[in-house]
XYZ file of C-alpha atoms in Angstrom:
368
model
C 89.761 137.740 186.182
C 86.251 137.022 188.418
C 85.138 139.721 186.256
C 85.986 138.233 182.518
C 84.169 135.119 184.327
C 80.975 136.769 185.090
C 80.921 138.121 181.456
C 81.284 134.932 179.620
C 78.580 133.394 182.281
C 76.195 136.309 181.168
C 77.264 135.682 177.366
C 76.370 131.975 177.752
C 73.443 132.524 179.317
C 72.571 135.205 176.562
C 73.561 132.435 174.350
C 71.102 129.708 175.837
C 68.291 132.482 175.815
C 68.579 133.323 172.151
C 68.524 129.249 171.583
C 65.503 128.748 173.708
C 63.662 131.332 171.857
C 64.771 129.817 168.380
C 63.780 126.512 169.433
C 60.561 127.987 170.600
C 59.910 130.352 167.571
C 60.855 127.955 164.832
C 57.107 126.886 164.227
C 58.568 123.036 164.176
C 58.655 119.973 166.625
C 62.603 119.509 167.869
C 63.811 116.541 169.448
C 67.376 115.903 170.697
C 68.024 112.253 171.755
C 71.087 110.749 173.133
C 72.908 107.540 171.328
C 70.481 105.571 173.625
C 67.707 106.780 171.953
C 65.996 108.794 175.153
C 64.980 112.684 175.284
C 67.699 115.050 176.275
C 65.712 118.011 174.870
C 62.565 118.926 173.551
C 60.639 122.137 172.106
C 57.136 123.133 173.364
C 55.752 122.146 169.654
C 57.265 118.757 170.098
C 55.368 118.629 173.742
C 52.172 119.821 171.506
C 52.368 116.848 168.966
C 52.184 114.388 172.165
C 49.819 116.574 174.258
C 51.896 117.177 177.027
C 54.796 119.501 178.571
C 58.445 119.787 177.313
C 59.410 118.697 180.337
C 57.443 115.181 180.346
C 59.364 114.055 177.448
C 62.852 114.637 178.587
C 64.231 111.628 180.101
C 62.158 109.125 177.939
C 63.063 106.706 175.139
C 61.854 108.128 171.684
C 59.497 105.200 170.832
C 58.178 105.345 174.046
C 56.804 108.825 173.022
C 56.144 108.646 169.240
C 54.908 105.322 169.258
C 55.902 104.917 165.746
C 58.042 102.399 163.703
C 58.857 104.847 160.882
C 60.151 107.537 163.247
C 62.440 104.686 165.164
C 63.420 103.520 161.759
C 64.137 106.869 160.197
C 66.454 107.519 162.994
C 68.358 104.391 162.440
C 68.674 104.821 158.765
C 70.543 108.163 159.554
C 73.189 106.813 161.938
C 73.739 104.408 160.246
C 74.233 106.053 156.975
C 75.781 108.902 159.027
C 73.919 111.585 157.002
C 70.257 113.483 157.446
C 67.591 111.342 156.059
C 63.573 112.941 155.383
C 60.561 111.153 154.913
C 56.597 111.795 155.357
C 55.193 109.573 158.210
C 51.612 109.101 159.520
C 51.413 110.497 163.121
C 49.135 108.511 165.692
C 45.960 109.920 166.500
C 42.402 109.406 165.885
C 42.485 111.920 162.322
C 45.880 111.003 161.222
C 48.537 113.889 160.963
C 51.581 113.610 158.740
C 54.586 114.821 159.673
C 57.754 115.538 157.808
C 60.368 114.411 159.863
C 64.086 115.258 159.538
C 66.644 112.754 161.472
C 70.215 114.299 161.570
C 72.734 112.518 163.343
C 75.460 114.336 165.621
C 78.772 113.181 166.306
C 82.172 114.541 167.699
C 85.573 113.322 166.098
C 83.542 110.783 164.135
C 81.493 109.353 167.821
C 77.816 109.073 167.366
C 76.824 111.215 170.514
C 73.266 111.530 169.262
C 70.426 112.821 166.971
C 68.331 115.995 166.302
C 65.077 114.966 164.955
C 62.863 117.947 163.613
C 59.427 117.681 162.401
C 56.835 119.794 160.659
C 53.246 119.007 160.310
C 51.834 118.617 156.394
C 48.488 117.088 157.353
C 46.757 120.120 155.580
C 49.811 119.987 152.468
C 49.151 116.207 152.124
C 45.358 116.524 152.476
C 45.155 118.607 149.677
C 47.578 116.953 147.511
C 44.872 114.127 148.059
C 41.892 116.449 147.133
C 43.840 117.517 144.224
C 44.530 113.960 143.332
C 41.016 112.822 143.629
C 39.991 115.900 141.549
C 42.461 115.217 138.693
C 41.218 111.443 138.342
C 37.298 112.603 138.507
C 37.871 115.430 135.976
C 39.434 112.974 133.988
C 36.807 110.360 134.610
C 33.838 112.679 133.836
C 35.303 113.296 130.452
C 36.271 110.186 129.042
C 32.629 109.086 129.706
C 30.800 111.528 127.443
C 33.898 111.446 125.303
C 33.690 107.569 124.500
C 30.009 107.828 123.833
C 30.478 110.633 121.124
C 32.930 108.579 119.796
C 31.761 105.523 119.662
C 27.726 107.238 118.370
C 30.247 108.705 115.488
C 32.317 105.868 114.260
C 28.550 103.614 114.054
C 26.927 106.859 111.869
C 30.541 106.793 109.938
C 29.970 103.336 109.044
C 26.446 103.234 109.150
C 25.631 102.896 104.988
C 21.783 101.987 104.881
C 21.196 103.087 108.112
C 17.663 103.753 109.160
C 17.028 107.708 109.848
C 15.387 106.834 112.968
C 18.691 104.710 114.340
C 20.577 107.447 112.865
C 18.737 110.359 114.393
C 18.671 109.045 117.938
C 22.674 108.483 117.570
C 22.888 112.482 116.703
C 20.541 113.349 119.774
C 22.780 110.941 121.907
C 25.872 112.789 120.825
C 24.274 116.288 121.230
C 23.040 115.277 124.628
C 26.505 114.183 126.159
C 28.065 117.631 123.807
C 25.576 118.948 126.702
C 26.643 117.350 129.443
C 30.367 117.855 128.536
C 29.629 121.881 128.504
C 27.590 122.093 131.672
C 30.824 119.998 133.103
C 33.375 123.180 131.651
C 30.764 125.832 132.708
C 30.848 124.529 136.784
C 34.848 123.551 136.458
C 35.212 127.209 135.328
C 32.660 128.981 138.164
C 34.164 126.826 140.906
C 37.704 127.790 139.713
C 36.575 131.736 139.987
C 35.272 130.691 143.386
C 37.959 129.972 145.000
C 40.458 131.941 143.445
C 38.989 135.436 142.083
C 38.156 137.730 144.712
C 34.616 138.579 144.137
C 33.719 142.240 143.681
C 30.589 143.040 145.990
C 28.658 145.413 146.241
C 25.469 146.450 147.949
C 21.847 144.642 147.163
C 18.501 143.304 147.978
C 18.808 140.217 148.781
C 15.281 139.655 149.257
C 13.939 140.508 145.932
C 17.152 138.350 144.073
C 15.370 135.231 146.264
C 11.990 136.129 144.559
C 13.800 136.552 141.594
C 15.190 132.965 141.444
C 12.107 131.253 142.580
C 9.716 133.151 139.933
C 12.373 131.738 137.434
C 12.187 128.158 138.700
C 8.185 128.080 139.147
C 7.584 126.941 135.548
C 10.085 124.077 135.763
C 8.765 123.114 139.545
C 5.144 122.979 138.121
C 6.136 120.653 135.322
C 7.632 118.440 137.728
C 4.631 118.373 140.028
C 6.546 120.351 142.584
C 4.955 123.332 144.762
C 7.610 126.234 145.392
C 6.741 127.631 148.623
C 8.282 130.971 149.734
C 9.237 132.816 153.384
C 10.796 136.026 152.177
C 11.286 138.611 154.911
C 11.351 141.964 152.856
C 14.191 144.406 152.365
C 17.114 142.307 153.689
C 20.358 143.919 151.970
C 23.565 142.758 151.867
C 27.351 143.646 150.589
C 28.180 141.023 148.399
C 28.635 139.445 144.805
C 25.214 139.257 143.647
C 26.101 136.973 140.379
C 27.640 134.778 142.882
C 24.672 134.688 145.057
C 22.143 133.880 142.669
C 24.254 131.172 141.734
C 24.087 129.859 145.236
C 20.080 130.213 144.987
C 20.048 128.605 141.479
C 21.947 125.703 142.815
C 20.330 124.592 145.907
C 16.312 125.261 144.635
C 17.356 123.410 141.068
C 18.695 120.534 143.488
C 15.853 120.580 145.760
C 13.641 120.424 142.297
C 15.765 117.592 141.030
C 15.960 115.102 143.883
C 12.159 115.775 145.129
C 9.284 113.200 145.367
C 6.461 113.445 142.863
C 4.237 116.379 144.289
C 6.776 117.004 146.851
C 6.900 120.629 147.451
C 10.027 123.025 148.052
C 10.302 125.684 150.787
C 12.665 128.677 150.781
C 12.948 131.273 153.811
C 15.101 134.442 154.103
C 15.294 136.417 157.396
C 17.279 138.789 158.850
C 19.146 139.196 162.250
C 21.643 142.019 163.317
C 24.381 141.687 161.314
C 23.423 138.443 159.165
C 21.184 136.928 157.019
C 19.929 133.041 157.094
C 18.440 131.637 154.014
C 16.833 127.525 154.291
C 16.148 125.223 151.266
C 14.027 122.811 152.244
C 12.419 119.862 150.210
C 10.466 116.808 150.637
C 12.548 114.425 148.323
C 14.527 111.747 148.548
C 16.754 112.924 151.346
C 20.440 112.385 151.993
C 21.811 109.378 154.200
C 23.814 110.325 157.331
C 27.149 108.469 156.005
C 26.781 110.581 152.868
C 26.058 114.150 154.500
C 29.929 115.105 155.308
C 30.732 114.327 152.005
C 28.135 116.197 149.416
C 30.131 119.264 149.389
C 33.043 117.252 147.812
C 33.800 118.274 144.092
C 32.113 115.282 142.084
C 30.268 113.270 145.180
C 27.215 112.222 143.974
C 24.848 109.849 146.672
C 23.061 108.446 143.413
C 25.122 108.297 140.473
C 22.695 107.111 137.930
C 19.807 109.668 139.183
C 22.577 112.606 138.963
C 23.287 111.859 135.502
C 20.043 111.761 134.390
C 19.091 115.048 135.936
C 22.118 116.753 134.606
C 24.065 117.277 137.511
C 27.475 117.267 137.406
C 28.509 116.660 140.949
C 29.673 120.481 141.348
C 26.733 122.111 142.257
C 27.249 121.776 145.985
C 30.883 122.300 145.868
C 30.375 125.932 144.135
C 27.675 126.733 146.709
C 29.819 126.165 150.017
C 33.111 127.959 147.978
C 31.255 130.880 147.314
C 29.292 131.077 150.450
C 32.694 130.436 152.104
C 34.225 133.268 150.024
C 31.792 136.121 151.653
C 32.936 135.036 155.621
C 29.884 132.807 155.406
C 28.632 129.282 156.500
C 26.629 126.155 155.025
C 25.009 123.134 156.537
C 22.838 120.463 155.527
C 20.364 118.119 157.660
C 18.845 114.839 155.787
C 16.289 112.653 156.839
C 16.301 109.526 154.355
C 13.360 109.312 152.454
C 11.826 112.151 154.027
C 14.307 115.382 152.384
C 16.791 117.886 153.075
C 17.651 121.153 154.458
C 20.303 123.696 153.400
C 20.890 126.579 155.596
C 23.235 129.471 154.755
C 24.263 132.076 157.235
C 25.600 135.413 155.778
C 27.478 138.554 157.283
C 25.712 141.418 155.954
C 28.408 143.781 155.337
C 28.684 147.273 157.045
C 25.984 149.176 159.379
C 25.119 151.425 156.627
C 24.613 149.094 153.864
C 20.668 149.957 154.019
C 20.804 153.516 153.258
C 23.789 153.221 150.493
C 21.422 150.625 148.842
C 18.211 152.734 148.961
C 20.228 155.979 147.850
C 21.291 153.795 144.764
C 17.957 152.411 143.842
C 16.132 156.259 144.579
C 18.570 157.060 142.026
C 17.888 154.908 139.387
C 14.484 155.856 139.476
């Protein structure tokens, strides 16, 4: 008899251990409250949401722990309806987390004994949904504006019998300009999509030569705009990366530095290497960016000065493309700016494997 009791107790202990292991490994916050709304059980994930320990939660009223009227209302609704209820709630905290909370009433012979609450952090998913919604709205706006202009001009030309040639030529130039703008938006959207979703084909190349080539390409436009480009490029810096994407990064940063510069201003491009990394900086003496705008400048279609951006042919996607390319290469980008004094963008990138220089040099010799 004692042996059977011992075996039963051992089986019970094993079940409890399995249950506790399941609660800890499930990846969600789990709470059980009694019929009075007092927490009877909590796992470690629930404790993390409240920045305390599971034992500290037990014995406290749910509303005191969560401080959430939404969760309290959800539990009450589940109890009154006698069925499981779920909803997404905004949880307390400076950054405002979002939780998907499910409440399931626990009964015994029809008598309510408590409620099981499961909460999953869906903050990242919710923010991605918001970004997607904003992106769709911004794309619609950016496309609708030039299309409306094209339609208006085309209808005017269609109905404009006897219109002066000078006016009709002006309308046609506007139509072509708006079509060019739509083309730039479409091209940048495709580039951004590739940077976000398609793995880039990486190979070793001389980043110093690439940087010098892009700077040379912009010397003409910079001179016409009254801008001086100065370069401080450390030679023979080699990396493993997607060369076409790195070229896009350089083009976007230098192009912006020229567009948003001041008359008689300057652009400084610096490139240096350190063990395992390269460091690229692009600085200008332009209008700068106010501090309140800096956290958002890498967002898609975000413009500090919409009128100037459109006037200069910007699509609002250039910096977002740069950020996604850099991060796809395990790098980082930061921006610093003083309003009306200029901006500096700094990129840090890993160079790749240790033998990259030898392989690049060998490839260069084979092409000679």
